């Protein structure tokens, strides 16, 4: 992509460092202090705008698994939304993620709600085992280069706490309000959810009989164990934790890869992170299918009921999020047809039953390494 140069501004220096490190995608959520940096990033590298930072951890993990070099650019408060994901995903599977965090709450901060988290962040990161670098002024900007390199060589996240002092006096362009055009939502939706006849196990077996050499990311808990039992393969990425992030990882993979990506998600997990559907509806990658297996329960933890029992329709949630080809499957035949038709969201209605399955005998890093090798072949 052609670089739009604004020589000698702090923002340009940051962009130069990212380009030197071959960062090809930045997942962002704004902070007032980095608004000029975000303008420059949008003009020069692919950016993904997030609705919640935790979702970005999943999307960036998918991009990395698919062969990309992503990073995140956020406000430091967002780190509070990301801790579980960084530990259960990045630190467990060895997935790098450089994160520029505009460090609020400490330097010339007038917003009181920023103080408590801001001042404790170094301690929180240190005690979480997350590497971090503090950059207090523009003179220290080369430490950003070191931090990004450290993240990719250690295969771990690295947070760069960037003081607002870095940008002081910058002459960079700041964003202008965009024109909002009129728009129309034309969503006719009627649905019936019948008494379920299928099990999750039967649905996953049908998925495995229908798809070819496509990529699969599977939900934590029993769905991944059932998939392992039905057909283990290198192109299965088994989630062992990080509830809610399986569809985000699928999105990241679909953005960076030409291969087709299937996600086996669950109602509990989709309701924990509907942000994933919103981002998928926004980017609409045509090589991604989310299979929302709805047993109206948190099946893996004892079948406690979820809000799909009587209130939320996941297919409607997907449509309302901008995913426009959806279907509801009560039978294996409809599921098969939907998979063949490359429908983007398949809502599969199943009974809250778990097959008796053994544990997946692989470590997280083994699952990651063999998946990446197979994907990039
Ligand atoms: C943040 C977080 N909260 C709770 C859990 C415990 N937990 C693990 S799996 C699971 C249920 C997932 O339900 P769903 O996505 O519907 O899939 P199912 O097991 O029903 O197929 C829960 C609550 C967790 N791992 N992480």
Tab-separated table of N, CA and C and ligand atoms in Angstrom, residues 84 200 219-221 223 243 266-269 272 295 297-301 306, ligand 1:
chain	number	residue	atom	x	y	z
A	84	UNK	N	-8.159	-12.234	30.629
A	84	UNK	CA	-8.403	-13.684	30.493
A	84	UNK	C	-7.971	-14.174	29.116
A	200	UNK	N	-25.539	-32.632	19.469
A	200	UNK	CA	-24.362	-31.897	19.004
A	200	UNK	C	-23.392	-32.849	18.294
A	219	UNK	N	-15.322	-24.856	19.480
A	219	UNK	CA	-15.597	-24.241	20.775
A	219	UNK	C	-14.990	-25.041	21.930
A	220	UNK	N	-14.703	-24.330	23.004
A	220	UNK	CA	-14.091	-24.972	24.183
A	220	UNK	C	-15.020	-26.021	24.795
A	221	UNK	N	-14.442	-26.883	25.595
A	221	UNK	CA	-15.235	-27.853	26.348
A	221	UNK	C	-15.597	-29.060	25.498
A	223	UNK	N	-17.673	-29.632	22.896
A	223	UNK	CA	-17.658	-29.622	21.424
A	223	UNK	C	-16.295	-29.991	20.838
A	243	UNK	N	-13.490	-18.693	26.550
A	243	UNK	CA	-14.901	-18.763	26.162
A	243	UNK	C	-15.334	-17.497	25.414
A	266	UNK	N	-21.064	-22.186	20.178
A	266	UNK	CA	-22.184	-22.638	21.006
A	266	UNK	C	-23.009	-21.442	21.453
A	267	UNK	N	-24.247	-21.686	21.885
A	267	UNK	CA	-25.121	-20.570	22.264
A	267	UNK	C	-24.556	-19.805	23.456
A	268	UNK	N	-24.043	-20.520	24.460
A	268	UNK	CA	-23.498	-19.829	25.638
A	268	UNK	C	-22.338	-18.934	25.247
A	269	UNK	N	-21.483	-19.430	24.382
A	269	UNK	CA	-20.287	-18.674	24.002
A	269	UNK	C	-20.644	-17.493	23.097
A	272	UNK	N	-21.929	-14.838	25.204
A	272	UNK	CA	-20.883	-14.165	25.983
A	272	UNK	C	-20.181	-13.099	25.146
A	295	UNK	N	-27.925	-25.702	22.052
A	295	UNK	CA	-28.603	-26.689	22.909
A	295	UNK	C	-29.347	-25.979	24.047
A	297	UNK	N	-28.231	-24.357	26.307
A	297	UNK	CA	-27.583	-24.687	27.586
A	297	UNK	C	-26.083	-24.455	27.522
A	298	UNK	N	-25.508	-24.267	28.712
A	298	UNK	CA	-24.053	-24.357	28.857
A	298	UNK	C	-23.760	-25.845	29.018
A	299	UNK	N	-23.700	-26.542	27.885
A	299	UNK	CA	-23.624	-28.006	27.926
A	299	UNK	C	-22.401	-28.515	28.661
A	300	UNK	N	-21.277	-27.866	28.444
A	300	UNK	CA	-20.017	-28.396	28.971
A	300	UNK	C	-19.895	-28.267	30.477
A	301	UNK	N	-20.743	-27.427	31.087
A	301	UNK	CA	-20.613	-27.235	32.532
A	301	UNK	C	-21.822	-27.781	33.294
A	306	UNK	N	-29.416	-21.388	28.979
A	306	UNK	CA	-28.991	-20.057	28.503
A	306	UNK	C	-30.229	-19.302	28.014
B	1	LIG	C1	-15.118	-16.703	31.106
B	1	LIG	C2	-15.588	-18.094	31.372
B	1	LIG	N1	-16.731	-18.300	32.071
B	1	LIG	C3	-17.163	-19.553	32.280
B	1	LIG	C4	-16.467	-20.629	31.793
B	1	LIG	C5	-16.932	-22.044	32.063
B	1	LIG	N2	-17.451	-22.679	30.841
B	1	LIG	C6	-16.687	-23.507	30.084
B	1	LIG	S1	-17.515	-24.155	28.792
B	1	LIG	C7	-18.923	-23.351	29.239
B	1	LIG	C8	-20.204	-23.566	28.481
B	1	LIG	C9	-20.156	-23.188	27.052
B	1	LIG	O1	-21.457	-23.257	26.545
B	1	LIG	P1	-21.802	-23.246	25.012
B	1	LIG	O2	-20.946	-22.259	24.310
B	1	LIG	O3	-23.252	-23.120	24.848
B	1	LIG	O4	-21.305	-24.664	24.499
B	1	LIG	P2	-21.816	-26.135	24.889
B	1	LIG	O5	-20.889	-26.648	25.928
B	1	LIG	O6	-23.223	-26.034	25.354
B	1	LIG	O7	-21.720	-26.882	23.613
B	1	LIG	C10	-18.728	-22.566	30.373
B	1	LIG	C11	-19.786	-21.738	31.026
B	1	LIG	C12	-15.265	-20.356	31.087
B	1	LIG	N3	-14.511	-21.343	30.586
B	1	LIG	N4	-14.873	-19.092	30.883
